[in-house]
Amino acid sequence: MLATIRTAQEELGERIGKRGLAKVPTVSPADPLSFARSLGTAAKTAEVRATHRRPKRRYKKRIRMPSKLDPHLATIENWLAVEPQLTALAIAGRLATIDPSMFSDKQHSIVQRLLRSLRRKVAETALVSMPVDEIQPEAVHGAACDEHSAPPTASPPSWPRLETGLGQFVDLHPG
């Protein structure tokens, strides 16, 4: 019985040893040109692997939801026409006096957003309505850096003068 086990083990060992040799092609030294050509065709016939990324979804544009401030928009615009420097907290306080159940100081963030958009609209309309001559920047003096500056593009400003007390004047200019 021991002999039959040993013969079975030898036969199994031979089978395992031969298993990898049957499928291995013989490697022959090929020239680099044919090797490079085979790479291109091998890449074309290769399998396409699946990616593990989620497909991108199209962004759905959201519609504008109604705001608490919509019924009071005309009032807020009138307040800003009279007092353009009005803050969001001041407007929220005024709205709280009009409708205390709906508004308090906690709503100042939505008022800030509204103010930002209203002021942006006013600035855009002001820029569009301005003539081109007023939009162009004025002449700029050179960058001040202790005598190492760009030359000014405008006439030099008139520096103030200090009277010394003896009828003489001293120019007060930097540098």
Short mmCIF file of C-alpha atoms in Angstrom, two decimals:
data_model
loop_
_atom_site.label_atom_id
_atom_site.label_comp_id
_atom_site.label_asym_id
_atom_site.label_seq_id
_atom_site.Cartn_x
_atom_site.Cartn_y
_atom_site.Cartn_z
CA MET A 1 0.00 0.00 0.00
CA LEU A 2 2.89 2.35 0.73
CA ALA A 3 4.30 1.64 -2.71
CA THR A 4 1.07 2.60 -4.48
CA ILE A 5 0.94 5.89 -2.58
CA ARG A 6 4.49 6.72 -3.63
CA THR A 7 3.82 5.96 -7.29
CA ALA A 8 0.71 8.16 -7.16
CA GLN A 9 2.75 11.00 -5.65
CA GLU A 10 5.42 10.71 -8.37
CA GLU A 11 2.80 10.70 -11.09
CA LEU A 12 1.13 13.78 -9.58
CA GLY A 13 4.48 15.56 -9.34
CA GLU A 14 5.19 14.89 -13.02
CA ARG A 15 1.78 16.20 -14.03
CA ILE A 16 2.30 19.39 -12.00
CA GLY A 17 5.75 19.85 -13.50
CA LYS A 18 4.44 19.50 -17.07
CA ARG A 19 1.40 21.70 -16.52
CA GLY A 20 3.14 25.08 -17.09
CA LEU A 21 5.38 23.89 -19.94
CA ALA A 22 2.65 23.03 -22.43
CA LYS A 23 1.37 26.62 -22.82
CA VAL A 24 4.60 28.60 -22.69
CA PRO A 25 5.69 29.68 -26.20
CA THR A 26 9.31 29.50 -27.03
CA VAL A 27 11.03 32.85 -26.77
CA SER A 28 13.10 33.64 -29.78
CA PRO A 29 15.24 36.73 -30.08
CA ALA A 30 13.23 38.95 -32.45
CA ASP A 31 14.39 42.14 -34.04
CA PRO A 32 13.13 45.36 -32.40
CA LEU A 33 11.23 46.50 -35.49
CA SER A 34 8.96 43.46 -35.62
CA PHE A 35 8.48 43.65 -31.85
CA ALA A 36 7.37 47.30 -32.13
CA ARG A 37 4.96 46.43 -34.96
CA SER A 38 3.41 43.65 -32.91
CA LEU A 39 2.76 46.06 -30.05
CA GLY A 40 0.44 48.17 -32.19
CA THR A 41 -1.64 45.22 -33.32
CA ALA A 42 -1.71 43.73 -29.83
CA ALA A 43 -3.07 46.98 -28.44
CA LYS A 44 -5.88 46.96 -31.01
CA THR A 45 -6.93 43.40 -30.26
CA ALA A 46 -6.73 43.79 -26.47
CA GLU A 47 -9.86 43.47 -24.38
CA VAL A 48 -11.65 46.61 -23.24
CA ARG A 49 -11.72 46.78 -19.47
CA ALA A 50 -14.65 48.23 -17.62
CA THR A 51 -13.98 51.34 -15.59
CA HIS A 52 -15.22 51.67 -12.08
CA ARG A 53 -16.32 55.28 -12.34
CA ARG A 54 -19.88 56.35 -12.03
CA PRO A 55 -21.30 57.86 -15.21
CA LYS A 56 -21.60 61.62 -15.07
CA ARG A 57 -25.11 62.88 -14.68
CA ARG A 58 -26.34 65.91 -16.51
CA TYR A 59 -26.86 68.87 -14.19
CA LYS A 60 -30.50 69.74 -13.87
CA LYS A 61 -30.95 73.47 -13.76
CA ARG A 62 -32.92 74.45 -10.73
CA ILE A 63 -35.81 76.81 -10.98
CA ARG A 64 -35.89 79.83 -8.70
CA MET A 65 -37.92 79.23 -5.59
CA PRO A 66 -40.05 82.08 -4.24
CA SER A 67 -38.40 84.12 -1.50
CA LYS A 68 -39.81 85.63 1.67
CA LEU A 69 -38.57 88.97 0.38
CA ASP A 70 -40.50 88.89 -2.92
CA PRO A 71 -43.62 90.69 -1.57
CA HIS A 72 -41.40 93.38 0.01
CA LEU A 73 -39.01 93.84 -2.92
CA ALA A 74 -40.46 97.19 -4.05
CA THR A 75 -40.31 98.53 -0.49
CA ILE A 76 -36.66 97.49 -0.12
CA GLU A 77 -35.77 99.08 -3.47
CA ASN A 78 -37.43 102.33 -2.34
CA TRP A 79 -35.48 102.27 0.93
CA LEU A 80 -32.24 101.77 -1.01
CA ALA A 81 -33.08 104.59 -3.42
CA VAL A 82 -33.41 106.96 -0.47
CA GLU A 83 -30.51 105.52 1.58
CA PRO A 84 -28.07 103.54 -0.63
CA GLN A 85 -25.71 102.79 2.30
CA LEU A 86 -28.44 100.87 4.18
CA THR A 87 -27.19 97.57 5.64
CA ALA A 88 -28.83 94.16 5.60
CA LEU A 89 -29.35 94.25 9.37
CA ALA A 90 -31.10 97.61 9.15
CA ILE A 91 -33.37 96.34 6.38
CA ALA A 92 -34.09 93.14 8.33
CA GLY A 93 -34.99 95.29 11.35
CA ARG A 94 -37.34 97.42 9.28
CA LEU A 95 -38.97 94.32 7.83
CA ALA A 96 -39.36 92.95 11.37
CA THR A 97 -41.30 96.08 12.35
CA ILE A 98 -43.58 95.61 9.32
CA ASP A 99 -44.15 91.87 9.78
CA PRO A 100 -42.71 90.50 13.07
CA SER A 101 -44.09 87.00 12.52
CA MET A 102 -42.16 86.61 9.27
CA PHE A 103 -38.92 88.54 9.84
CA SER A 104 -36.28 88.96 12.51
CA ASP A 105 -32.54 89.64 12.63
CA LYS A 106 -31.94 85.98 11.74
CA GLN A 107 -33.06 86.63 8.17
CA HIS A 108 -30.22 89.05 7.48
CA SER A 109 -28.37 86.51 5.30
CA ILE A 110 -31.16 86.37 2.71
CA VAL A 111 -31.34 90.17 2.85
CA GLN A 112 -27.56 90.28 2.27
CA ARG A 113 -27.95 88.10 -0.81
CA LEU A 114 -30.73 90.33 -2.12
CA LEU A 115 -28.70 93.49 -1.45
CA ARG A 116 -25.69 92.05 -3.26
CA SER A 117 -27.76 91.27 -6.35
CA LEU A 118 -29.56 94.64 -6.29
CA ARG A 119 -26.31 96.58 -5.92
CA ARG A 120 -24.72 94.56 -8.71
CA LYS A 121 -27.65 95.41 -11.00
CA VAL A 122 -27.35 99.12 -10.13
CA ALA A 123 -23.60 99.07 -10.83
CA GLU A 124 -24.09 97.30 -14.17
CA THR A 125 -26.74 99.75 -15.32
CA ALA A 126 -24.56 102.68 -14.22
CA LEU A 127 -21.59 101.36 -16.20
CA VAL A 128 -23.69 100.72 -19.28
CA SER A 129 -25.23 104.19 -19.19
CA MET A 130 -21.90 106.00 -18.65
CA PRO A 131 -20.16 107.58 -21.64
CA VAL A 132 -16.89 105.91 -22.67
CA ASP A 133 -14.86 109.00 -21.74
CA GLU A 134 -15.79 108.65 -18.07
CA ILE A 135 -14.99 104.94 -17.89
CA GLN A 136 -11.37 105.34 -18.98
CA PRO A 137 -8.98 105.67 -16.05
CA GLU A 138 -7.34 108.97 -15.27
CA ALA A 139 -3.63 109.60 -15.43
CA VAL A 140 -1.68 107.71 -12.79
CA HIS A 141 1.46 108.79 -11.03
CA GLY A 142 4.37 106.38 -11.02
CA ALA A 143 4.73 103.74 -8.36
CA ALA A 144 6.38 105.41 -5.39
CA CYS A 145 9.53 103.59 -4.38
CA ASP A 146 12.08 106.15 -3.13
CA GLU A 147 13.24 107.78 -6.34
CA HIS A 148 12.96 104.49 -8.25
CA SER A 149 9.55 104.82 -9.74
CA ALA A 150 7.93 104.81 -13.10
CA PRO A 151 7.59 108.26 -14.63
CA PRO A 152 4.27 109.92 -13.89
CA THR A 153 1.72 110.11 -16.67
CA ALA A 154 0.14 113.30 -15.37
CA SER A 155 1.46 116.71 -14.49
CA PRO A 156 3.05 116.79 -11.02
CA PRO A 157 0.71 117.88 -8.24
CA SER A 158 1.17 121.21 -6.57
CA TRP A 159 2.82 120.49 -3.22
CA PRO A 160 1.79 122.50 -0.18
CA ARG A 161 4.16 125.24 0.98
CA LEU A 162 5.09 126.12 4.52
CA GLU A 163 5.91 129.69 5.53
CA THR A 164 9.06 129.87 7.64
CA GLY A 165 8.07 133.10 9.34
CA LEU A 166 10.63 135.31 7.59
CA GLY A 167 8.60 135.69 4.41
CA GLN A 168 10.17 132.58 2.91
CA PHE A 169 8.35 129.46 1.77
CA VAL A 170 9.49 125.83 1.82
CA ASP A 171 7.96 123.23 -0.51
CA LEU A 172 6.61 120.20 1.36
CA HIS A 173 7.02 117.24 -0.97
CA PRO A 174 8.06 113.70 -0.21
CA GLY A 175 11.63 112.73 -0.90
#
